[in-house]
Tab-separated table of C-alpha atoms and ligand atoms in Angstrom:
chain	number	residue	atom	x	y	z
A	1	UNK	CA	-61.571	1.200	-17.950
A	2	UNK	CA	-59.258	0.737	-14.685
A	3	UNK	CA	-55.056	0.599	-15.231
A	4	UNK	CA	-55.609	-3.198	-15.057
A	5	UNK	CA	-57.994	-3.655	-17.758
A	6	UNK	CA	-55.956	-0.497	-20.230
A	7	UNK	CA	-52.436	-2.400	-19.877
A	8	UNK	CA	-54.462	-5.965	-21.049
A	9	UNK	CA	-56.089	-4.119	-24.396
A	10	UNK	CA	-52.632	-2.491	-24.889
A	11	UNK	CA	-51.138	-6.180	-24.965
A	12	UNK	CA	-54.125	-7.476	-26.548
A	13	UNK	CA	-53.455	-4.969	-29.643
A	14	UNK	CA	-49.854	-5.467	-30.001
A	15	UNK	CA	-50.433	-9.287	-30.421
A	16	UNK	CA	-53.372	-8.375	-32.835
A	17	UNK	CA	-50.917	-6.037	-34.920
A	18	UNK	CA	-48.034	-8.825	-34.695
A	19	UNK	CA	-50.305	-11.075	-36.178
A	20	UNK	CA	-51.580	-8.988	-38.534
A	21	UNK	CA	-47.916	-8.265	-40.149
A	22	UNK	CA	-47.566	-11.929	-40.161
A	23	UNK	CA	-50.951	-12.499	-42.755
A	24	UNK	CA	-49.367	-9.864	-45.229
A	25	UNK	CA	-48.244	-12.761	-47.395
A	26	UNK	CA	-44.703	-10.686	-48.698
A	27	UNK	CA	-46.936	-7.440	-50.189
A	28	UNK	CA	-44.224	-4.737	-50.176
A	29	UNK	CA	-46.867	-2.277	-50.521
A	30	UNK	CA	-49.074	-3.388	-47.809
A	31	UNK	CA	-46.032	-4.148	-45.457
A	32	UNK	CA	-44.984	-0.622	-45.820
A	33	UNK	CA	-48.430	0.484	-44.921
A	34	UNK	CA	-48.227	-1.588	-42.056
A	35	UNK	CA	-45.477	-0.372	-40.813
A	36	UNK	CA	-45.965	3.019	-41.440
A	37	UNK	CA	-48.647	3.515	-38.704
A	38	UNK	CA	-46.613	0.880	-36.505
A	39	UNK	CA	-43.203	2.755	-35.960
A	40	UNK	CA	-43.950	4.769	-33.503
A	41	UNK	CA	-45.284	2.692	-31.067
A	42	UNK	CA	-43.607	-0.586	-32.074
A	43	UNK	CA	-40.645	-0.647	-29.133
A	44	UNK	CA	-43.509	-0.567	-26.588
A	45	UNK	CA	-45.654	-3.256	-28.217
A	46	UNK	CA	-42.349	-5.495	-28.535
A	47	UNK	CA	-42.153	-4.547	-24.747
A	48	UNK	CA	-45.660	-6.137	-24.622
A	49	UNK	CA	-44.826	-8.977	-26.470
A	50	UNK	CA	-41.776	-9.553	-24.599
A	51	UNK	CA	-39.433	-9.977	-27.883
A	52	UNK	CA	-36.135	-11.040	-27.382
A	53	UNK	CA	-34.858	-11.475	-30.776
A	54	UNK	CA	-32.689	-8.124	-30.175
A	55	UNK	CA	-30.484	-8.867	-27.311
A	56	UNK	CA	-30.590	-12.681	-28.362
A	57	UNK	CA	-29.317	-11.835	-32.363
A	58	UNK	CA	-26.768	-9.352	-31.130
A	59	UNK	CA	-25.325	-11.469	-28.688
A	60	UNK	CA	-24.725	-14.256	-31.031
A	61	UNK	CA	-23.114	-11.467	-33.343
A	62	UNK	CA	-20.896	-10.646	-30.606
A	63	UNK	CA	-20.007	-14.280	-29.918
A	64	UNK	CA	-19.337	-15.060	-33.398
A	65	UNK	CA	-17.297	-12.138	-33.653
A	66	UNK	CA	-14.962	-12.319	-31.201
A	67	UNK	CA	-14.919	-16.438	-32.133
A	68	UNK	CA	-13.548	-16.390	-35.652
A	69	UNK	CA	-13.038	-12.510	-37.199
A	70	UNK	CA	-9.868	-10.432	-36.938
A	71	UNK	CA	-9.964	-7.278	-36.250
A	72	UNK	CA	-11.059	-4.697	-33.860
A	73	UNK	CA	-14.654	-5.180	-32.684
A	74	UNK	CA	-15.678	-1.972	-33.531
A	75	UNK	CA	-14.206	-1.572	-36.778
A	76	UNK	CA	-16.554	-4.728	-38.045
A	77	UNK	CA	-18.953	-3.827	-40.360
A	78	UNK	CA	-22.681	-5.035	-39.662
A	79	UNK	CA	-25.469	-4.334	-42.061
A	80	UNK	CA	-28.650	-4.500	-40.378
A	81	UNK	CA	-31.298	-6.341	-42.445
A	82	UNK	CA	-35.075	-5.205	-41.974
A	83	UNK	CA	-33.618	-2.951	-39.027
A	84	UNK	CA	-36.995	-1.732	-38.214
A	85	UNK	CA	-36.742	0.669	-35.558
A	86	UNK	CA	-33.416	-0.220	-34.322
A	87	UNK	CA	-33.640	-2.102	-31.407
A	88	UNK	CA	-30.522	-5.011	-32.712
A	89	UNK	CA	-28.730	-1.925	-33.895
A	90	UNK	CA	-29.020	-0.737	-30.412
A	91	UNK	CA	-28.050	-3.373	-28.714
A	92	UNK	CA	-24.970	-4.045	-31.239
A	93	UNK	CA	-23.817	-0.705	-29.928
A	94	UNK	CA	-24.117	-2.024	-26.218
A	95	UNK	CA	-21.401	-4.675	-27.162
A	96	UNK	CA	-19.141	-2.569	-28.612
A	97	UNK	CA	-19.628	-2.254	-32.642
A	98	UNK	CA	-19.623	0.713	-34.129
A	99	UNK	CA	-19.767	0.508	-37.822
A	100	UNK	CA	-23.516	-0.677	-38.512
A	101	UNK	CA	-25.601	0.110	-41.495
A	102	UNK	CA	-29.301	-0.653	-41.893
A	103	UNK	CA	-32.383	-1.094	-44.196
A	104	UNK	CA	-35.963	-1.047	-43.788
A	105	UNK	CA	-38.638	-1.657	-46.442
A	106	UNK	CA	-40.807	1.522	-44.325
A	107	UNK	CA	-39.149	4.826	-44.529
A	108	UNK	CA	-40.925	5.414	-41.058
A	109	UNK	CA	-38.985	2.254	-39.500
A	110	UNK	CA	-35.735	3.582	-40.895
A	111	UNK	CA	-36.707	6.652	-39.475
A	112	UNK	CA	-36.650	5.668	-36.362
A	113	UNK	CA	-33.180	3.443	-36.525
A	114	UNK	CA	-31.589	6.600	-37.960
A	115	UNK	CA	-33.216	8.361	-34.361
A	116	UNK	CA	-31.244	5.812	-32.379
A	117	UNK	CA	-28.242	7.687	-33.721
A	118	UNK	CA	-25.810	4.532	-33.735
A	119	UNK	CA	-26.195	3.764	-37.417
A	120	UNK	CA	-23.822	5.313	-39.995
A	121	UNK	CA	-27.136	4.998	-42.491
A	122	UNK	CA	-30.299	3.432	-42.247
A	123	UNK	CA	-32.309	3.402	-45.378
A	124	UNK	CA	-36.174	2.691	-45.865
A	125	UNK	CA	-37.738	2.030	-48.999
A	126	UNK	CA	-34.892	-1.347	-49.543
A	127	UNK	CA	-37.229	-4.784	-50.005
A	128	UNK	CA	-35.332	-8.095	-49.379
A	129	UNK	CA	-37.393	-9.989	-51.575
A	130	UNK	CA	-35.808	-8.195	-53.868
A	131	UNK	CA	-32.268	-7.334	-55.240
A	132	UNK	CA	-30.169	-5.005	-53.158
A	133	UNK	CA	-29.390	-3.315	-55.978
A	134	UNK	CA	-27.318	-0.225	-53.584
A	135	UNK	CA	-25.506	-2.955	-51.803
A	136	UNK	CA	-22.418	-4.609	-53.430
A	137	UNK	CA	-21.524	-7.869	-53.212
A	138	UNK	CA	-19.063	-8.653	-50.269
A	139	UNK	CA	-19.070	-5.491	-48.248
A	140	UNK	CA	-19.824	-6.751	-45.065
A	141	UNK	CA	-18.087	-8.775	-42.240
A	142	UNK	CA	-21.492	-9.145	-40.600
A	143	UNK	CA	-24.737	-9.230	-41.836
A	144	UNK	CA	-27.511	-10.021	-38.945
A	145	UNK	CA	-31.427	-10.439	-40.063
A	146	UNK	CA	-33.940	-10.260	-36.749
A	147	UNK	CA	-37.519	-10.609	-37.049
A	148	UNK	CA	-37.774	-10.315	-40.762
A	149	UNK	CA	-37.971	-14.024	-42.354
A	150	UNK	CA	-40.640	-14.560	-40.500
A	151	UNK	CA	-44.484	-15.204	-41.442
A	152	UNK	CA	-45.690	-13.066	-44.189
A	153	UNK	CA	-42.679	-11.095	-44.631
A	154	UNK	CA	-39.636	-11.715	-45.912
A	155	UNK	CA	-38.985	-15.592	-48.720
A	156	UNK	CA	-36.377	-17.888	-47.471
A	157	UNK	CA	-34.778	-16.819	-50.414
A	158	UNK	CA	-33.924	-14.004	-49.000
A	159	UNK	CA	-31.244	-15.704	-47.240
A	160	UNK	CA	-29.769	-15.620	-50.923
A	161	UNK	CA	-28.968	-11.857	-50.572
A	162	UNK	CA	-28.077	-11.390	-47.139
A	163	UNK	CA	-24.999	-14.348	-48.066
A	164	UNK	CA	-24.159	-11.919	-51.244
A	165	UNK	CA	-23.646	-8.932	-49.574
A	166	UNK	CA	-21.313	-10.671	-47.099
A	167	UNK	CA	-17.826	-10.548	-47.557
A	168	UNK	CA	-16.055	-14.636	-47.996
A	169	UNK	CA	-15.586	-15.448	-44.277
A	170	UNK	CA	-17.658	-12.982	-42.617
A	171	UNK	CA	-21.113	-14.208	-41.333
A	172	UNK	CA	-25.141	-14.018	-41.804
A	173	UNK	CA	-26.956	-14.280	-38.347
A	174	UNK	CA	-30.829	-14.772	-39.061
A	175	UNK	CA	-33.806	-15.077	-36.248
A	176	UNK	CA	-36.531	-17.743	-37.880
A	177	UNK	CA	-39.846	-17.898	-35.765
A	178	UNK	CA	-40.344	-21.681	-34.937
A	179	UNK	CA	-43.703	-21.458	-37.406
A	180	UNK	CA	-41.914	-19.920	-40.218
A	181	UNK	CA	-38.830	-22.408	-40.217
A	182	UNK	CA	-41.918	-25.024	-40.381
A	183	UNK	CA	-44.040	-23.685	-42.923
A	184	UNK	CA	-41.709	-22.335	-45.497
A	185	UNK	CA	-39.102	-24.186	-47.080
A	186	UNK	CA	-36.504	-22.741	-45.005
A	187	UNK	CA	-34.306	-25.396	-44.405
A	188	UNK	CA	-34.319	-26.660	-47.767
A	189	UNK	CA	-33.557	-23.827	-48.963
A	190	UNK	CA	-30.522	-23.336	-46.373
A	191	UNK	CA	-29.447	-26.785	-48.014
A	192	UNK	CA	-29.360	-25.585	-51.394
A	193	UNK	CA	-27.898	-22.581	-50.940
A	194	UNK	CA	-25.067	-25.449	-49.101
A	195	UNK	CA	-25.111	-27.447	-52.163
A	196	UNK	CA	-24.113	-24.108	-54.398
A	197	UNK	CA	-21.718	-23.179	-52.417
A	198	UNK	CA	-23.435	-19.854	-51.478
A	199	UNK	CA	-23.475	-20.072	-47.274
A	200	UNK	CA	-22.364	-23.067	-44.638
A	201	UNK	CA	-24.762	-22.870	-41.652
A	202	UNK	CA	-21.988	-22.876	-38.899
A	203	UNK	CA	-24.332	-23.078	-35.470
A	204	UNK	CA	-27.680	-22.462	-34.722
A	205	UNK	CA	-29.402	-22.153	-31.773
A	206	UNK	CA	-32.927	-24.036	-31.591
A	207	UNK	CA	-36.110	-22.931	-29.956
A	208	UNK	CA	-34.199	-19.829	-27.668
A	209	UNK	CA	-36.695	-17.737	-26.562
A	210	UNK	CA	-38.249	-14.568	-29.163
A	211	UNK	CA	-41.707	-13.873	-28.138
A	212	UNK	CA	-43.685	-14.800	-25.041
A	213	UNK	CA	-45.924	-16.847	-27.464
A	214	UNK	CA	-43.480	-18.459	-29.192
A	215	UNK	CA	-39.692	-19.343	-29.506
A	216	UNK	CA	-37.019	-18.787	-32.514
A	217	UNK	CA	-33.933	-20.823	-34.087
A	218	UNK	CA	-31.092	-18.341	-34.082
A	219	UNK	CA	-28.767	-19.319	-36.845
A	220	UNK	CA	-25.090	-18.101	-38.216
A	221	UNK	CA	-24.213	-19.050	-41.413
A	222	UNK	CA	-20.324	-18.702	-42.775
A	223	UNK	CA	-20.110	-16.927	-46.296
A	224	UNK	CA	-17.393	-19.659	-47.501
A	225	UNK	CA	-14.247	-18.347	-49.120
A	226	UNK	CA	-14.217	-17.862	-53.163
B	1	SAM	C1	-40.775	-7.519	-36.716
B	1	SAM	S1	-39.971	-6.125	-37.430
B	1	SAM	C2	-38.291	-6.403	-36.889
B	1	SAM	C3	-37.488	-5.145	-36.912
B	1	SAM	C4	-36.080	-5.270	-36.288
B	1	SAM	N1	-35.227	-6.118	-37.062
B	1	SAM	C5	-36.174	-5.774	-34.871
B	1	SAM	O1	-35.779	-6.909	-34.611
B	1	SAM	O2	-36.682	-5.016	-34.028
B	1	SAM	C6	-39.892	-6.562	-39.137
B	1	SAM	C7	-39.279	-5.477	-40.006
B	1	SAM	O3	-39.079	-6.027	-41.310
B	1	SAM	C8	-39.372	-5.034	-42.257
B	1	SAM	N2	-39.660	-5.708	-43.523
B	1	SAM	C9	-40.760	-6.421	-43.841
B	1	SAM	N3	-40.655	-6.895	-45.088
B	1	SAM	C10	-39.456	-6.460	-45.565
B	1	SAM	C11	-38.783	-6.599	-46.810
B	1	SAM	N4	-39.334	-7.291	-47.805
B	1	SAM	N5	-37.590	-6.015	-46.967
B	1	SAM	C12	-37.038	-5.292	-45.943
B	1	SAM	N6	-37.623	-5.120	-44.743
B	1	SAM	C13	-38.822	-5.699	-44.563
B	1	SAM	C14	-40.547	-4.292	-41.651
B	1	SAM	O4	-40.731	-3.031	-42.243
B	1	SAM	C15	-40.160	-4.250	-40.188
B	1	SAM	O5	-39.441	-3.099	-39.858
């Protein structure tokens, strides 16, 4: 096989394990296993891929940031939802914030993330489709979610959480693949989680780009005051 025809099967089976992750339907078990033999060689498939969810959820952290909190930018706290590897953690760094935490349903991913070295923890074994049980209600100015409500991982519901752990005022900033937003309930759910109160989505950026084969809506959501 010539350089050529090695770099196209490399592509080839990064798109093959994307889609794979997305057909897993929510299983925390099979997820895991997923992602087990994934982390380490998912930064160069998302190379492959040509993800931008990273640099594109960061960035709107940072704009959000520096449009409506107080405070020093690096004494914000940011929990990283479904950090994987930690390529938003990363990039948060870049801009200047320094006090990120972050989960991972795989130990492995979290692994990696705490490898970056610019979380102050990164946890695996935490499932969003769950409770966050080690997370208290209102402890963070920022919570960002990249890459994991998307197909086959992660309910809308989810969204539910994320809001909770949030202090009132600070901010949720969630990636939603285009075909996830269209084949779960998303919105709806966004609008009932309006109607109780629970989250006010405050911009949101449609169909920016995520992966070469398909865009993302970038939203922030405001965690309304008590
Ligand atoms: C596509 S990766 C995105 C990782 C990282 N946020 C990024 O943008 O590079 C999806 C991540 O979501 C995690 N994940 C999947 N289901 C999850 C769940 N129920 N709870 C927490 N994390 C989950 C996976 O383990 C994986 O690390």
């Amino acid at each position: 096989m010539n350089t050529l025809d090695q770099q196209t099967a490399t592509e080839q089976a990064a798109r093959e394990r994307m889609k794979a992750s997305h057909a897993l339907d929510g299983d925390a078990g099979r997820l895991a296993d997923l992602y087990r033999g994934w982390a380490s060689s998912f930064d160069r498939d998302q190379g492959h891929v040509g993800y931008r969810g990273p640099v594109i959820v960061a960035e709107l952290a940072g704009a959000v940031q520096a449009a409506y909190l107080d405070g020093q930018r690096n004494a914000i706290a940011i929990l990283d939802a479904g950090c994987g590897t930690g390529l938003v953690g990363v990039e948060l760094e870049r801009l200047g914030f320094r006090v990120i935490d972050g989960f991972d349903l795989s130990d492995e991913m979290a692994e990696k993330a705490r490898q970056t070295g610019v979380y102050r923890h990164a946890r695996g074994d935490v499932d969003l489709n769950g409770q966050l049980s080690d997370y208290p209600s209102a402890s963070y100015d920022l919570t960002v979610c990249c890459g994991v409500l998307t197909l086959g991982h992660v309910r809308p519901d989810g969204l539910r959480e994320l809001a909770r752990v949030t202090r009132p005022n600070g901010f949720v900033i969630a990636s939603t693949r285009k075909s996830y937003a269209e084949t779960t309930s998303f919105e709806g759910e966004v609008r009932r989680l309006q109607d109780e109160g629970v989250l006010i989505p405050a911009q949101c950026l449609r169909n920016g780009r995520y992966v070469a084969e398909e865009d993302a809506h970038y939203w922030a959501f405001r965690v309304p005051a008590k």
